[in-house]
Tab-separated table of C-alpha atoms in Angstrom:
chain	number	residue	atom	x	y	z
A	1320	UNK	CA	28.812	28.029	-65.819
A	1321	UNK	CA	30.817	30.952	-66.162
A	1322	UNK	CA	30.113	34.062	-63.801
A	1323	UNK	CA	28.337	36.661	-65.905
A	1324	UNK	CA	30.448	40.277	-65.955
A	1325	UNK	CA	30.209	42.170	-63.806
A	1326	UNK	CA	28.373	45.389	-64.507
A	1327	UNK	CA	28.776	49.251	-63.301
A	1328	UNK	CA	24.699	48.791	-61.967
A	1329	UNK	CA	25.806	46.186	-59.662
A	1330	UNK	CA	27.680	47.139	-56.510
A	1331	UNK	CA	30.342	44.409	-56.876
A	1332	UNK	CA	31.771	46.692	-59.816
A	1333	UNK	CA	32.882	49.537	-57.252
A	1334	UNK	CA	35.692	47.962	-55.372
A	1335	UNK	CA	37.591	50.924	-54.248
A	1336	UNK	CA	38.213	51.056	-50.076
A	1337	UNK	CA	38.001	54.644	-50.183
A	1338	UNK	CA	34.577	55.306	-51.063
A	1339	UNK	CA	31.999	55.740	-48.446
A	1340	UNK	CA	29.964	58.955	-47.134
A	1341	UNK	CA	32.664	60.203	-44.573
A	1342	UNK	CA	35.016	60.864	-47.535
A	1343	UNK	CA	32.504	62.816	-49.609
A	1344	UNK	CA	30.753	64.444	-46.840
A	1345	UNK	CA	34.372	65.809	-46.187
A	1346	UNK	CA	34.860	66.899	-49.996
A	1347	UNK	CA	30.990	68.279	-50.658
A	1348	UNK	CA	31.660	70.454	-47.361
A	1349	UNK	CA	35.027	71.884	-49.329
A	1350	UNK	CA	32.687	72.642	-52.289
A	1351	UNK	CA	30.004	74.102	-50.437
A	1352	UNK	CA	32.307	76.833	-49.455
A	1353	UNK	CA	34.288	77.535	-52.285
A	1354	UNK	CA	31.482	76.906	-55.131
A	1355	UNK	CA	29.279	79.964	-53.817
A	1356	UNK	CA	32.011	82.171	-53.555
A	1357	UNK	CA	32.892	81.280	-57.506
A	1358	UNK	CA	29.250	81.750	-57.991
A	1359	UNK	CA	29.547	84.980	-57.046
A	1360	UNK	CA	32.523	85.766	-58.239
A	1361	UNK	CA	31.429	85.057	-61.712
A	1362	UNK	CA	28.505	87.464	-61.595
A	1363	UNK	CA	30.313	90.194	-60.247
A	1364	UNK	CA	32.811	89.869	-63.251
A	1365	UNK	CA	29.983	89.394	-65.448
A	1366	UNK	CA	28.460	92.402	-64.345
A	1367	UNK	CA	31.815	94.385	-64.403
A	1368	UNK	CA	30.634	94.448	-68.232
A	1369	UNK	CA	27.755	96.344	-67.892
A	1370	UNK	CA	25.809	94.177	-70.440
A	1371	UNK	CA	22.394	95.981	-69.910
A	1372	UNK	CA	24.428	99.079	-70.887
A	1373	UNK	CA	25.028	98.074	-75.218
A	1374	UNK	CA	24.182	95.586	-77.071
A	1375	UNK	CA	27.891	95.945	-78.224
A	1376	UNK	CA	29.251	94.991	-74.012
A	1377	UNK	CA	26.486	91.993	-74.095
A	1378	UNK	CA	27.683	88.332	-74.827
A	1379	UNK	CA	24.372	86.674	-73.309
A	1380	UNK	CA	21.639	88.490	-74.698
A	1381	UNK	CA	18.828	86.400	-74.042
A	1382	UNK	CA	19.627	86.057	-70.165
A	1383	UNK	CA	16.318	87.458	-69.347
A	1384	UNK	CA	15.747	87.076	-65.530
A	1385	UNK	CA	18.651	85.960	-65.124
A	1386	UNK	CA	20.326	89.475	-65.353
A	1387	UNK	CA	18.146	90.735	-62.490
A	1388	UNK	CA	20.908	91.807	-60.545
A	1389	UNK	CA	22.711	93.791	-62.950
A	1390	UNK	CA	24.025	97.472	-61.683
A	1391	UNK	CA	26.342	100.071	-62.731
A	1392	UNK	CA	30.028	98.393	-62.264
A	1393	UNK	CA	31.850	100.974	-60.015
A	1394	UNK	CA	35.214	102.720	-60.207
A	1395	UNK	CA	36.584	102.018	-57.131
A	1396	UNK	CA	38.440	100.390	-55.531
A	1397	UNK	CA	40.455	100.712	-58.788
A	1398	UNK	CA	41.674	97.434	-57.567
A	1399	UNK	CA	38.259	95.563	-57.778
A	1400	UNK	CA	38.174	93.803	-60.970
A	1401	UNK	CA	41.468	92.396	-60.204
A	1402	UNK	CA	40.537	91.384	-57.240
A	1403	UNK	CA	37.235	90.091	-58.340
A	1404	UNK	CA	38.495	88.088	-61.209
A	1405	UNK	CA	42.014	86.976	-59.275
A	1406	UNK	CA	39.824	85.258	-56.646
A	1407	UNK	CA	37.354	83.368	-59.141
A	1408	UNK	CA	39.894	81.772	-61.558
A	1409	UNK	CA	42.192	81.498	-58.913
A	1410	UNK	CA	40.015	79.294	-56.791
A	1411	UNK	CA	37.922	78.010	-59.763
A	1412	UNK	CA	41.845	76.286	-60.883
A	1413	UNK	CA	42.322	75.529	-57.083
A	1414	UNK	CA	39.305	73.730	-56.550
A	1415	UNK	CA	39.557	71.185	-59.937
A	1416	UNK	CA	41.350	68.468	-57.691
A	1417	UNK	CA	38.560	68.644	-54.955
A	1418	UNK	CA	35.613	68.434	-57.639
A	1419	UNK	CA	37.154	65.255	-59.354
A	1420	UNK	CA	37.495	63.449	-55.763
A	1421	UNK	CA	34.056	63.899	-54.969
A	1422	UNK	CA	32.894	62.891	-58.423
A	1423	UNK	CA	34.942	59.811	-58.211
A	1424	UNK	CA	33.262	59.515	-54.860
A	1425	UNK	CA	29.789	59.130	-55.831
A	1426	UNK	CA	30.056	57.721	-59.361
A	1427	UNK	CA	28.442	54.256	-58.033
A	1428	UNK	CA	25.122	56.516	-57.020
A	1429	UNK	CA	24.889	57.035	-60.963
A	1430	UNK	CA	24.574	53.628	-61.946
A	1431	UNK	CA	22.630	52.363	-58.737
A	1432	UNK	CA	19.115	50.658	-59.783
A	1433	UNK	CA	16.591	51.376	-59.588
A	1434	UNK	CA	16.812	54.728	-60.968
A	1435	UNK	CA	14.050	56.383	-59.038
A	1436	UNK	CA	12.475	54.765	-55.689
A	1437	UNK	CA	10.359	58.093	-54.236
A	1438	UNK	CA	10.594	62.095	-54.833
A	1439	UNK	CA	12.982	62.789	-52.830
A	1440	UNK	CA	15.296	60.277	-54.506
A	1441	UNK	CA	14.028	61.368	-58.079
A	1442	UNK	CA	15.011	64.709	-57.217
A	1443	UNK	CA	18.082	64.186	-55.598
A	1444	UNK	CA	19.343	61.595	-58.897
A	1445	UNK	CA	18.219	64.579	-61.403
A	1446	UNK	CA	20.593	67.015	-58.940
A	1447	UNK	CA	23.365	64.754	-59.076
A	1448	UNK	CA	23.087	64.096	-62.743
A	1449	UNK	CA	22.912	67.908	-63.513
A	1450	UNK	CA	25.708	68.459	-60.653
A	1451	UNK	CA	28.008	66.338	-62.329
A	1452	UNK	CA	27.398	67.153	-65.844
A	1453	UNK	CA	27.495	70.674	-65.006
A	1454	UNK	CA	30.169	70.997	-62.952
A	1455	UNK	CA	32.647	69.418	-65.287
A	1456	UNK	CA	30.831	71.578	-68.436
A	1457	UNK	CA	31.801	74.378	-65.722
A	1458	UNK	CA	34.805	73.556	-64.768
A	1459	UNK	CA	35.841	72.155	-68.144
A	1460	UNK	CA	34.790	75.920	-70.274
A	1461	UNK	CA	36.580	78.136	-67.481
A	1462	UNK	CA	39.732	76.012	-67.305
A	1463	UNK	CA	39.715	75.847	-71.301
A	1464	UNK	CA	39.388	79.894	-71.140
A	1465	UNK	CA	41.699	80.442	-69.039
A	1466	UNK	CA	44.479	78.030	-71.147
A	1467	UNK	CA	43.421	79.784	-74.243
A	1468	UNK	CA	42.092	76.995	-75.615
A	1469	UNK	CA	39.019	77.289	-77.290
A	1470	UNK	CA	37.804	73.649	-77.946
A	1471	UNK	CA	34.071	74.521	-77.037
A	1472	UNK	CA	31.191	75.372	-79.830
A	1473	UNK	CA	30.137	78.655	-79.823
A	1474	UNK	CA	31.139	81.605	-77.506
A	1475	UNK	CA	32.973	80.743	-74.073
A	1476	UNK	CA	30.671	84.079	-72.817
A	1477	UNK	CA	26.973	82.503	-72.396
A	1478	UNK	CA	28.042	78.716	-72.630
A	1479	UNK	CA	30.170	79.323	-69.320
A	1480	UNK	CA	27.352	81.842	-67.774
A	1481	UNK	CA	24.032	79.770	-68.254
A	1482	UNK	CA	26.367	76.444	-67.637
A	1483	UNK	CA	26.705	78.076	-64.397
A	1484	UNK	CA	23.042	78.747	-63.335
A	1485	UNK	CA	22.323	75.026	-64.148
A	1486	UNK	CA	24.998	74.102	-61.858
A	1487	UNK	CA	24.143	76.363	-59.137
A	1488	UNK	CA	20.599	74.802	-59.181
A	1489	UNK	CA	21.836	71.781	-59.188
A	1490	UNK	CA	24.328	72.021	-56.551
A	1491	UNK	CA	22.131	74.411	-54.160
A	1492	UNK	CA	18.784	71.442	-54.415
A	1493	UNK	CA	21.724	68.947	-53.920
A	1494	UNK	CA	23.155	70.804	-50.985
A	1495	UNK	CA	19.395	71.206	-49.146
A	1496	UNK	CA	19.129	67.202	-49.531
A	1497	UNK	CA	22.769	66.204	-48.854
A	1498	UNK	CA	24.052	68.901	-46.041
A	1499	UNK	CA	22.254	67.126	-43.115
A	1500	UNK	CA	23.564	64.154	-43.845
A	1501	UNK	CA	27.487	65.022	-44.290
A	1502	UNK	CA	27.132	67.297	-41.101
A	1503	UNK	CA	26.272	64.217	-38.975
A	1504	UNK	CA	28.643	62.043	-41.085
A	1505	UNK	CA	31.759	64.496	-39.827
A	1506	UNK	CA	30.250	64.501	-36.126
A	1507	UNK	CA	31.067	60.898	-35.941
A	1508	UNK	CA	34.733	61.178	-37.821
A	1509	UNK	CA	36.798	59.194	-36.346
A	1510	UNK	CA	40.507	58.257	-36.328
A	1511	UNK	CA	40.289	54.973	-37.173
A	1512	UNK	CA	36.983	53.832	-38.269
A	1513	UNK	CA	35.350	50.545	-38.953
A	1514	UNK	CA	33.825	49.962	-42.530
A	1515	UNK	CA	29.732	50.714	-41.875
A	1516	UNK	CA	28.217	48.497	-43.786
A	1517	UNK	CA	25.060	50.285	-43.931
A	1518	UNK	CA	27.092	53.044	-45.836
A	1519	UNK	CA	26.015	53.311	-49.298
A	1520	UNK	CA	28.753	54.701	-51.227
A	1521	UNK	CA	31.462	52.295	-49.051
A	1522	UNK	CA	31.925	49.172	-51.602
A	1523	UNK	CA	30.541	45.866	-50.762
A	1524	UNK	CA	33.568	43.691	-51.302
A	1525	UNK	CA	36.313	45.976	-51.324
A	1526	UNK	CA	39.833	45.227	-52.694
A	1527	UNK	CA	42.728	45.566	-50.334
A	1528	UNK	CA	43.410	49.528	-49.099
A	1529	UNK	CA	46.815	50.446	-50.828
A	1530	UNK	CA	46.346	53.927	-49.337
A	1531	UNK	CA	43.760	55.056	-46.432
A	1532	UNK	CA	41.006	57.322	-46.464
A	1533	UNK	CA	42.764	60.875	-45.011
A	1534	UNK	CA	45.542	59.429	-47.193
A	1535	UNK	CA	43.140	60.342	-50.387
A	1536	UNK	CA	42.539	63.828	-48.445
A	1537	UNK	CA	46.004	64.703	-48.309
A	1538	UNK	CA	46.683	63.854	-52.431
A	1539	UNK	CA	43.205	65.741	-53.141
A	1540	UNK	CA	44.398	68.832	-51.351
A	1541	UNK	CA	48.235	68.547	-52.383
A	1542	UNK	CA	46.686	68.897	-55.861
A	1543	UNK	CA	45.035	71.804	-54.826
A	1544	UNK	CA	47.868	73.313	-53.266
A	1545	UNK	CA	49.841	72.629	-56.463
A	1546	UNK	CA	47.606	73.963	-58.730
A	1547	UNK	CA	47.257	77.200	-56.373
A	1548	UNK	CA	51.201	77.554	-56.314
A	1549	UNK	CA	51.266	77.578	-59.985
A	1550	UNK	CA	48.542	79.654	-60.686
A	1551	UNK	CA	48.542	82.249	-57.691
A	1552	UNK	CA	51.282	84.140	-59.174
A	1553	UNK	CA	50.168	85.752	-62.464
A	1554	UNK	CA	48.244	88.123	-60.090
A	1555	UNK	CA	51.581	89.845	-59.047
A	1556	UNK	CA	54.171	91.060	-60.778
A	1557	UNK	CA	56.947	89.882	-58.479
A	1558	UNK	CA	55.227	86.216	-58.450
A	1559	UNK	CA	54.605	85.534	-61.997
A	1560	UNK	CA	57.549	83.576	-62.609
A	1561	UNK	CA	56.177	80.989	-60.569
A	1562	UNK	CA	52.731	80.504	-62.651
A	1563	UNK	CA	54.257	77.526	-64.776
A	1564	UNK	CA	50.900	76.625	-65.264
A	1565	UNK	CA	49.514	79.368	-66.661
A	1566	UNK	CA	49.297	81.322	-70.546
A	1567	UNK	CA	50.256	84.611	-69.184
A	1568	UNK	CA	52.532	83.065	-66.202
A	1569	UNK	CA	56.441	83.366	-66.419
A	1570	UNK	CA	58.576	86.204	-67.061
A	1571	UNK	CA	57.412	89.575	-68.103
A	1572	UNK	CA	57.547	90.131	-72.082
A	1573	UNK	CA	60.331	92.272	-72.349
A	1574	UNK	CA	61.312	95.139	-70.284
A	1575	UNK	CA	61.593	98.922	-69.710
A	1576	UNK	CA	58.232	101.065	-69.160
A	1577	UNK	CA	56.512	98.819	-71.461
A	1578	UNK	CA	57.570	95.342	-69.633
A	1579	UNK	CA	54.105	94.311	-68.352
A	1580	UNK	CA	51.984	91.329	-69.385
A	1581	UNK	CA	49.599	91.722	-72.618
A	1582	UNK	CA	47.285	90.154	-73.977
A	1583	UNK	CA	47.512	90.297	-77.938
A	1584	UNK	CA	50.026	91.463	-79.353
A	1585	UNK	CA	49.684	94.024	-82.130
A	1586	UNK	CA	50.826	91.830	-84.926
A	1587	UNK	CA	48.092	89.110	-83.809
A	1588	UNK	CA	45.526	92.074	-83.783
A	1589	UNK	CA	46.553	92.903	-87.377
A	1590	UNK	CA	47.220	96.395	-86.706
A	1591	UNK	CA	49.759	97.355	-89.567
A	1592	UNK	CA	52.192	100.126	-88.898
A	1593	UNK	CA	50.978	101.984	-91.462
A	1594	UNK	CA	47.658	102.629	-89.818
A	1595	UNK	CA	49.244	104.231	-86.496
A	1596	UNK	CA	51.706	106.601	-88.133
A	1597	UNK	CA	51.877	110.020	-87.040
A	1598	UNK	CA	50.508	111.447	-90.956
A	1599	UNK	CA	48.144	109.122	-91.276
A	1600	UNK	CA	46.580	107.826	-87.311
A	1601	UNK	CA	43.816	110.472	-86.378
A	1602	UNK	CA	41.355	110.152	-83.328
A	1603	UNK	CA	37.631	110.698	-84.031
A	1604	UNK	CA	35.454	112.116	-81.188
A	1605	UNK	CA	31.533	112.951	-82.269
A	1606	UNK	CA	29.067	114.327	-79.970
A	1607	UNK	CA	26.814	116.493	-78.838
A	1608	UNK	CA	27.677	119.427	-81.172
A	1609	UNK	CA	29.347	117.522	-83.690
A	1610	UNK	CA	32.591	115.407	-84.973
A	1611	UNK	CA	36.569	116.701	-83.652
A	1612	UNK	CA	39.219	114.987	-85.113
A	1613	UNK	CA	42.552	114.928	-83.433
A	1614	UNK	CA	45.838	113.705	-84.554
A	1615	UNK	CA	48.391	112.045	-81.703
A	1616	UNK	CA	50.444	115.468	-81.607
A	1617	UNK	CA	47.371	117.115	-80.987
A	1618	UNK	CA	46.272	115.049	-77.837
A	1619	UNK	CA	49.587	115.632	-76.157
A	1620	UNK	CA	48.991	119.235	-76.353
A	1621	UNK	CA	46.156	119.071	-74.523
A	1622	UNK	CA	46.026	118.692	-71.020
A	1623	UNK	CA	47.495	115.459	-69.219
A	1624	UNK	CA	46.847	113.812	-66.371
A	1625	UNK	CA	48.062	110.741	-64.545
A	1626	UNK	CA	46.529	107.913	-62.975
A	1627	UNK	CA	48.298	104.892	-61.471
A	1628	UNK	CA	46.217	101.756	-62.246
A	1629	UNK	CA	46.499	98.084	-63.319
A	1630	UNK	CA	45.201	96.055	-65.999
A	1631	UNK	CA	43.027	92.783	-65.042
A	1632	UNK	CA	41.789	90.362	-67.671
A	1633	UNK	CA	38.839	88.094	-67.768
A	1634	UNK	CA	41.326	84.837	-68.117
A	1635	UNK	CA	42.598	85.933	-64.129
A	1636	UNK	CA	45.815	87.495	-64.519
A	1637	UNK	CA	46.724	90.666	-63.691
A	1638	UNK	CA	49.335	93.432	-63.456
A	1639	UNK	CA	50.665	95.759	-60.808
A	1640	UNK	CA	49.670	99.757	-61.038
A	1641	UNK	CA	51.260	101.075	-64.343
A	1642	UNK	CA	51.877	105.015	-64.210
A	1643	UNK	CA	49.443	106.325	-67.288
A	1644	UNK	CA	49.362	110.001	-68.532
A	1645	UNK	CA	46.909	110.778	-71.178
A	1646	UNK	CA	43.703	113.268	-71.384
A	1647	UNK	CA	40.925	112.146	-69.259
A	1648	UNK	CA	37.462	111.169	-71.395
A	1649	UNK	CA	35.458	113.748	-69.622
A	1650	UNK	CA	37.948	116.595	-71.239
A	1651	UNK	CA	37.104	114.729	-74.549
A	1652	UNK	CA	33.487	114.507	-74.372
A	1653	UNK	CA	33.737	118.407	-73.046
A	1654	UNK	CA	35.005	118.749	-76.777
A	1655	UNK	CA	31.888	117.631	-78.715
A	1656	UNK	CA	29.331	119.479	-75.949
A	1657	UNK	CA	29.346	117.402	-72.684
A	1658	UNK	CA	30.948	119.496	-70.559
A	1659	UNK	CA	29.282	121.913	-67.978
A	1660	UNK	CA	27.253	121.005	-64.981
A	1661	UNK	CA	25.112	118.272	-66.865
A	1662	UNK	CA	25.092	114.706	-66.570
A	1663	UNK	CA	28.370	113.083	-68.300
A	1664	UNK	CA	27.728	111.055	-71.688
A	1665	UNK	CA	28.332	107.332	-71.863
A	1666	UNK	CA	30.780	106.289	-74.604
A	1667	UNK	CA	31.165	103.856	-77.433
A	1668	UNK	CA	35.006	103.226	-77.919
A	1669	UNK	CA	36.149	102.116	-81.529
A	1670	UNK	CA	39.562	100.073	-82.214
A	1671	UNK	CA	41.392	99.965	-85.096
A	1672	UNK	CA	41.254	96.287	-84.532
A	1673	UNK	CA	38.784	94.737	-87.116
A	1674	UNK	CA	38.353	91.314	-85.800
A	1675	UNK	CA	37.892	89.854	-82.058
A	1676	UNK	CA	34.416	90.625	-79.442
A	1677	UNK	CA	35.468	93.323	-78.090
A	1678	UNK	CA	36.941	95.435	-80.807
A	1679	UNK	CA	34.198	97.739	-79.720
A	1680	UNK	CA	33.032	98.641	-75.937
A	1681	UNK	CA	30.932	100.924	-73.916
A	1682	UNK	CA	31.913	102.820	-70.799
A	1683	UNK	CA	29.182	103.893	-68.659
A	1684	UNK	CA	28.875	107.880	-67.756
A	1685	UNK	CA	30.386	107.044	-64.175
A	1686	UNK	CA	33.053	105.568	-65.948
A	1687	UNK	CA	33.732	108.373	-67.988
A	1688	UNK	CA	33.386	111.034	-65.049
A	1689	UNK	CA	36.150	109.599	-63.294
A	1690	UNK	CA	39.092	112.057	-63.287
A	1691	UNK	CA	41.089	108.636	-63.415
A	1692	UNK	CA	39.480	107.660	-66.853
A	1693	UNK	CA	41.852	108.594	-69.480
A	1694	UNK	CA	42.709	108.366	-73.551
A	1695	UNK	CA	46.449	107.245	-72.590
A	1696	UNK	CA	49.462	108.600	-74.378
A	1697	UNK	CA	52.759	107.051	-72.419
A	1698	UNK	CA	52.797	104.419	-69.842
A	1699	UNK	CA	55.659	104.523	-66.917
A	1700	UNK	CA	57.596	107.592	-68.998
A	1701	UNK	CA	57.451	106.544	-72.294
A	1702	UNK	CA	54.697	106.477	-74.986
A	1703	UNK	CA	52.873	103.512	-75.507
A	1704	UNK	CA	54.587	100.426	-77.474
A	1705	UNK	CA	52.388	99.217	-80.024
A	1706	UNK	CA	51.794	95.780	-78.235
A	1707	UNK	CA	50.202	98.128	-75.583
A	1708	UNK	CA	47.895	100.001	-78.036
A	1709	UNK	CA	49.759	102.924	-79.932
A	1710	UNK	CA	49.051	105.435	-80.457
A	1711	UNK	CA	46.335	105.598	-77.876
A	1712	UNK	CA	44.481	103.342	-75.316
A	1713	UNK	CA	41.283	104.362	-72.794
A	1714	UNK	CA	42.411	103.258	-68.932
A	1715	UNK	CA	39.611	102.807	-66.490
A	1716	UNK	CA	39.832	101.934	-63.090
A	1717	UNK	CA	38.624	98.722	-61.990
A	1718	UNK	CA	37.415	98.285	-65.572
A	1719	UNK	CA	37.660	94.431	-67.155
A	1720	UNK	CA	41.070	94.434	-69.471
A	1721	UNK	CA	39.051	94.412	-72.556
A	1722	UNK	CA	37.426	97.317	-71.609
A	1723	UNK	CA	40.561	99.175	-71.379
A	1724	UNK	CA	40.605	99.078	-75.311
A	1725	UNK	CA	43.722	99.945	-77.410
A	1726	UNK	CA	44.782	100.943	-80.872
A	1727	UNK	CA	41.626	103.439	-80.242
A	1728	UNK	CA	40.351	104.991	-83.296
A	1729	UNK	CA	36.957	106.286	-82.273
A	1730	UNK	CA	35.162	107.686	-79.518
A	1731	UNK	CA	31.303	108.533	-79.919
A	1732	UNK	CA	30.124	110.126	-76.705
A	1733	UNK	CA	25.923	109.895	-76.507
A	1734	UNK	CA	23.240	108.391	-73.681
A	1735	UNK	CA	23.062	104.813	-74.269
């Protein structure tokens, strides 16, 4: 007779040398570490929206409970949301290598039979299932963002942020079952260790080892480092050249005052000349005591100010401090009757844009207050270029880039 095939359920299918607990105890431990810290990450940048301020800031508006710890995004450090964001997609890009080792690590415990033999076990199958499935949705909808490719259905906004809570559960239930265990596994680490055959993950009947266990290590976490050294860099200026792998990696576009990274170009906005011509481009600001409109001439007679502060997008990159000079939003909501000793106004901000999720944004009253806040004019000495949002762009500290919205057309100061 011939032998039947051999199927993924049976152990005999598995015949890798590598596998066995010391190896994944050693990867889960990497993820333990760096998962929680994109956890957090995420929620900090998702709060950096202020979606409980307008409906018009919120991509995940039936979150519920799970926008209980939502609070009013600060201004400083100016530097946060760069920060913030750098760190998260950063790491998130870092950690990709890691994630696919330990998934190929345990892929046998998906198939093993039978599928449930107590609780524990039920619980800890469900937890790997949902780790694995949402880990790679995770993984899969942040990379995807961050390459500009939009191959997911529906919004990248509350498919990435609820794929996330169903990994964190996932991964924090798999962590109180599995922790123990990988703890004791690395206790007993050794240089050269003998295959335990009471090791459930090690393969039954391996094939010959073409490579050895801390062999694997070193090609997980050289794929790490590689995807660090070209990502890292389109967080500073002077090291974006070296961010082959990323969208907004490589040289600056162009040079001179405006010479700093975008993110859409005017053209792709479809913002027509026509619309941002001296005769024909005013600003609208309503408020309190009524509507002011103000052409571009107009705004530069006011009084300017100057505030040195970078631009950091959602997708992770970043730029240096740009010098802005403009007229800050609190001197512009003083114009419609929210000036004095009362509370600022929050603000709705209007592009000329017509398409795209964030052609219209709130800022918070804090947010508005700040002296640094402004309606910017020139950039580094020199007015704005229309790839950087002539004829006039908001700047907020520590704000997320599409926040900082440009080709302004509108500005309607009330309590939100």
């Amino acid at each position: 007779m011939r032998d039947l095939p051999v199927l993924p359920t049976s152990p005999r299918f598995w015949r890798s040398p590598l596998r066995g607990t010391r190896l994944t105890s050693v990867l889960g431990l990497v993820l333990l570490v760096g998962v929680p810290v994109l956890f957090l990450t995420g929620l900090l940048s998702y709060a950096a929206y202020n979606p409980d301020l307008s409906p018009v800031n919120d991509k995940t508006p039936d979150k519920g409970l799970l926008g209980f710890y939502l609070f009013s995004w600060p201004t400083d450090p100016h530097w946060l949301y760069r920060l913030n964001q750098g760190v998260h997609v950063t790491l998130g890009i870092t950690l990709v290598p890691v994630l696919l080792a330990k998934l190929w690590s345990v892929v046998p415990r998906l198939f093993a039979l039978p599928p449930v033999r107590s609780l524990a076990h039920g619980l800890e199958r469900i937890s790997l299932l949902l780790l694995v499935g949402g880990g790679l949705f995770v993984f899969a909808t942040g990379v995807l963002n961050v390459q500009l490719d939009y191959l997911f259905p529906g919004s990248f906004y509350p498919l990435h942020f609820y794929g996330a809570w169903i990994f964190l559960a996932a991964f924090l239930t798999h962590a109180v079952l599995r922790v123990p265990v990988a703890v004791r596994n690395l206790r007993t680490l050794r240089k050269a260790e003998p295959r335990d055959r009471t090791d459930v993950l090690a393969a039954p009947e391996p094939d010959p080892p073409t490579v050895s266990r801390r062999g694997a290590l070193w090609f997980a976490g050289g794929g790490s480092a590689l995807l660090f050294a070209t990502t890292v860099g389109r967080s500073f200026d002077v090291l974006r050249p070296t961010a082959l792998l990323a969208p907004r990696g490589g040289p600056e576009p162009g040079g001179g005052p405006n010479g700093f990274q975008i993110n859409k170009t005017a053209a792709a906005a479809g913002i027509e000349a026509a619309e941002t011509a001296a005769d024909t481009w005013r600003l609208t600001v309503v408020g309190r005591t009524g509507t002011v409109r103000l052409s571009r001439a107009q705004l530069a007679e006011m009084p300017l100010h100057t505030a040195e502060l970078p631009i950091a997008c959602v997708e992770g990159w970043s730029t240096g401090d740009q010098r802005w000079r403009g007229v800050r939003l609190s001197d512009l909501a003083a114009l419609v009757g929210h000036g004095g000793d009362g509370p600022p106004p929050d603000v709705i901000v209007e592009s000329l844009q017509r398409r795209g999720a964030f052609r219209r944004g709130a800022l918070r009253a804090n947010q508005v207050a700040d002296p640094r806040s402004l309606l910017a004019l020139y950039v580094n000495g020199a007015p704005l270029s229309p790839d950087h949002g002539y004829p006039a762009r908001v700047i907020v500290p520590a704000a997320p880039g599409v926040l900082n919205t440009k080709w302004v057309a509108r500005l309607n100061f009330e309590r939100l």
